[in-house]
Amino acid sequence: MTYMLSNQEFEKIRQYLEDLTGQKISDKKIRALGVNPPYHGQPKRLIEVGKYYADLEPEAPSEQVVAIYESKSFCVCTPNRGAGKGLPYFFTRDTVYVVDEMD
């Protein structure tokens, strides 16, 4: 089962990110993002909405990904990072090898 935000929750976070970054954030819904992290020694990984991940940045705690947004870079949001508070995890386009949009 895929974790889903309501359309209202998704839009509220999108607007928060636009205000935070000063950049246009796409309203396209992304299910998963394949990344080759820029951090030394971290393997390629597929980050999926609804799943839990540790070390999205070195030593970051395990958190559930609640949404992924596209802008100049990709914003991976967890309850404590990007979903209404704090900065999201940013992945630049040159580290992303696949984008899987929701149907």
PDB file of C-alpha atoms in Angstrom:
ATOM      1  CA  MET A   1       0.000   0.000   0.000  1.00  0.00           C
ATOM      2  CA  THR A   2       1.338   3.418  -0.939  1.00  0.00           C
ATOM      3  CA  TYR A   3       1.114   6.173   1.650  1.00  0.00           C
ATOM      4  CA  MET A   4      -0.962   8.998   0.227  1.00  0.00           C
ATOM      5  CA  LEU A   5      -1.389  12.580   1.330  1.00  0.00           C
ATOM      6  CA  SER A   6      -4.732  14.143   0.551  1.00  0.00           C
ATOM      7  CA  ASN A   7      -4.652  16.628  -2.321  1.00  0.00           C
ATOM      8  CA  GLN A   8      -5.053  19.414   0.258  1.00  0.00           C
ATOM      9  CA  GLU A   9      -2.090  18.169   2.349  1.00  0.00           C
ATOM     10  CA  PHE A  10       0.038  17.746  -0.794  1.00  0.00           C
ATOM     11  CA  GLU A  11      -0.747  21.304  -1.915  1.00  0.00           C
ATOM     12  CA  LYS A  12      -0.088  22.751   1.571  1.00  0.00           C
ATOM     13  CA  ILE A  13       3.409  21.208   1.629  1.00  0.00           C
ATOM     14  CA  ARG A  14       4.057  22.298  -1.986  1.00  0.00           C
ATOM     15  CA  GLN A  15       3.182  25.883  -1.049  1.00  0.00           C
ATOM     16  CA  TYR A  16       5.382  25.682   2.077  1.00  0.00           C
ATOM     17  CA  LEU A  17       8.321  24.555  -0.092  1.00  0.00           C
ATOM     18  CA  GLU A  18       7.742  27.368  -2.612  1.00  0.00           C
ATOM     19  CA  ASP A  19       7.713  29.931   0.208  1.00  0.00           C
ATOM     20  CA  LEU A  20      10.785  28.340   1.813  1.00  0.00           C
ATOM     21  CA  THR A  21      12.910  28.052  -1.330  1.00  0.00           C
ATOM     22  CA  GLY A  22      11.578  30.948  -3.401  1.00  0.00           C
ATOM     23  CA  GLN A  23      11.359  28.550  -6.357  1.00  0.00           C
ATOM     24  CA  LYS A  24       8.444  27.165  -8.355  1.00  0.00           C
ATOM     25  CA  ILE A  25       7.591  23.664  -7.101  1.00  0.00           C
ATOM     26  CA  SER A  26       5.820  21.362  -9.550  1.00  0.00           C
ATOM     27  CA  ASP A  27       2.425  19.936  -8.575  1.00  0.00           C
ATOM     28  CA  LYS A  28       3.385  16.663 -10.249  1.00  0.00           C
ATOM     29  CA  LYS A  29       3.096  13.751  -7.804  1.00  0.00           C
ATOM     30  CA  ILE A  30       6.201  11.576  -7.672  1.00  0.00           C
ATOM     31  CA  ARG A  31       5.983   8.015  -6.303  1.00  0.00           C
ATOM     32  CA  ALA A  32       9.685   7.209  -6.260  1.00  0.00           C
ATOM     33  CA  LEU A  33      13.070   8.700  -6.994  1.00  0.00           C
ATOM     34  CA  GLY A  34      16.183   6.758  -7.917  1.00  0.00           C
ATOM     35  CA  VAL A  35      19.235   8.557  -6.565  1.00  0.00           C
ATOM     36  CA  ASN A  36      22.965   8.125  -6.570  1.00  0.00           C
ATOM     37  CA  PRO A  37      23.703  10.055  -3.350  1.00  0.00           C
ATOM     38  CA  PRO A  38      26.537  12.570  -3.432  1.00  0.00           C
ATOM     39  CA  TYR A  39      27.763  11.375  -0.034  1.00  0.00           C
ATOM     40  CA  HIS A  40      30.887   9.239  -0.100  1.00  0.00           C
ATOM     41  CA  GLY A  41      30.181   5.552   0.319  1.00  0.00           C
ATOM     42  CA  GLN A  42      26.389   5.663   0.015  1.00  0.00           C
ATOM     43  CA  PRO A  43      24.940   3.246  -2.551  1.00  0.00           C
ATOM     44  CA  LYS A  44      22.395   4.038  -5.236  1.00  0.00           C
ATOM     45  CA  ARG A  45      18.888   3.716  -3.836  1.00  0.00           C
ATOM     46  CA  LEU A  46      15.248   3.992  -4.781  1.00  0.00           C
ATOM     47  CA  ILE A  47      13.402   6.341  -2.411  1.00  0.00           C
ATOM     48  CA  GLU A  48       9.678   5.581  -2.341  1.00  0.00           C
ATOM     49  CA  VAL A  49       6.856   7.597  -0.775  1.00  0.00           C
ATOM     50  CA  GLY A  50       5.496   5.758   2.267  1.00  0.00           C
ATOM     51  CA  LYS A  51       8.687   3.880   3.114  1.00  0.00           C
ATOM     52  CA  TYR A  52      11.162   4.559   5.895  1.00  0.00           C
ATOM     53  CA  TYR A  53      14.788   5.478   5.259  1.00  0.00           C
ATOM     54  CA  ALA A  54      17.761   6.242   7.457  1.00  0.00           C
ATOM     55  CA  ASP A  55      20.801   8.164   6.264  1.00  0.00           C
ATOM     56  CA  LEU A  56      19.143  10.235   3.533  1.00  0.00           C
ATOM     57  CA  GLU A  57      21.987  12.477   4.644  1.00  0.00           C
ATOM     58  CA  PRO A  58      24.883  11.113   6.686  1.00  0.00           C
ATOM     59  CA  GLU A  59      23.689  10.211  10.196  1.00  0.00           C
ATOM     60  CA  ALA A  60      20.087  11.309   9.551  1.00  0.00           C
ATOM     61  CA  PRO A  61      17.530   9.298  11.569  1.00  0.00           C
ATOM     62  CA  SER A  62      15.055   6.850  10.045  1.00  0.00           C
ATOM     63  CA  GLU A  63      11.946   8.688   8.858  1.00  0.00           C
ATOM     64  CA  GLN A  64       9.005   8.000   6.589  1.00  0.00           C
ATOM     65  CA  VAL A  65       9.008   9.777   3.225  1.00  0.00           C
ATOM     66  CA  VAL A  66       5.621  11.502   2.882  1.00  0.00           C
ATOM     67  CA  ALA A  67       6.114  13.258  -0.472  1.00  0.00           C
ATOM     68  CA  ILE A  68       8.614  13.985  -3.233  1.00  0.00           C
ATOM     69  CA  TYR A  69       8.474  17.248  -5.186  1.00  0.00           C
ATOM     70  CA  GLU A  70      10.262  18.476  -8.272  1.00  0.00           C
ATOM     71  CA  SER A  71      11.798  21.917  -8.640  1.00  0.00           C
ATOM     72  CA  LYS A  72      15.279  22.920  -9.810  1.00  0.00           C
ATOM     73  CA  SER A  73      16.249  19.968  -7.637  1.00  0.00           C
ATOM     74  CA  PHE A  74      14.113  17.256  -6.031  1.00  0.00           C
ATOM     75  CA  CYS A  75      12.717  17.712  -2.527  1.00  0.00           C
ATOM     76  CA  VAL A  76      12.222  14.559  -0.455  1.00  0.00           C
ATOM     77  CA  CYS A  77       9.926  15.353   2.472  1.00  0.00           C
ATOM     78  CA  THR A  78       9.507  13.609   5.817  1.00  0.00           C
ATOM     79  CA  PRO A  79       7.407  14.769   8.803  1.00  0.00           C
ATOM     80  CA  ASN A  80      10.449  16.574  10.260  1.00  0.00           C
ATOM     81  CA  ARG A  81      12.110  17.619   7.012  1.00  0.00           C
ATOM     82  CA  GLY A  82      10.104  19.660   4.518  1.00  0.00           C
ATOM     83  CA  ALA A  83       6.544  18.609   5.353  1.00  0.00           C
ATOM     84  CA  GLY A  84       5.588  21.930   6.912  1.00  0.00           C
ATOM     85  CA  LYS A  85       8.759  22.435   8.955  1.00  0.00           C
ATOM     86  CA  GLY A  86      12.472  22.404   8.320  1.00  0.00           C
ATOM     87  CA  LEU A  87      14.295  21.928   5.047  1.00  0.00           C
ATOM     88  CA  PRO A  88      13.549  18.865   2.898  1.00  0.00           C
ATOM     89  CA  TYR A  89      16.271  16.509   1.742  1.00  0.00           C
ATOM     90  CA  PHE A  90      17.522  17.950  -1.563  1.00  0.00           C
ATOM     91  CA  PHE A  91      18.744  15.797  -4.439  1.00  0.00           C
ATOM     92  CA  THR A  92      20.174  17.616  -7.434  1.00  0.00           C
ATOM     93  CA  ARG A  93      19.237  16.522 -10.942  1.00  0.00           C
ATOM     94  CA  ASP A  94      22.711  15.129 -11.600  1.00  0.00           C
ATOM     95  CA  THR A  95      22.263  12.604  -8.744  1.00  0.00           C
ATOM     96  CA  VAL A  96      18.812  11.388  -9.909  1.00  0.00           C
ATOM     97  CA  TYR A  97      18.713   8.473 -12.355  1.00  0.00           C
ATOM     98  CA  VAL A  98      14.967   7.726 -12.385  1.00  0.00           C
ATOM     99  CA  VAL A  99      11.708   9.556 -11.592  1.00  0.00           C
ATOM    100  CA  ASP A 100       8.565   7.446 -11.168  1.00  0.00           C
ATOM    101  CA  GLU A 101       5.394   9.551 -11.231  1.00  0.00           C
ATOM    102  CA  MET A 102       2.120   8.454  -9.637  1.00  0.00           C
ATOM    103  CA  ASP A 103      -0.652   7.372 -11.999  1.00  0.00           C
TER     104      ASP A 103
END
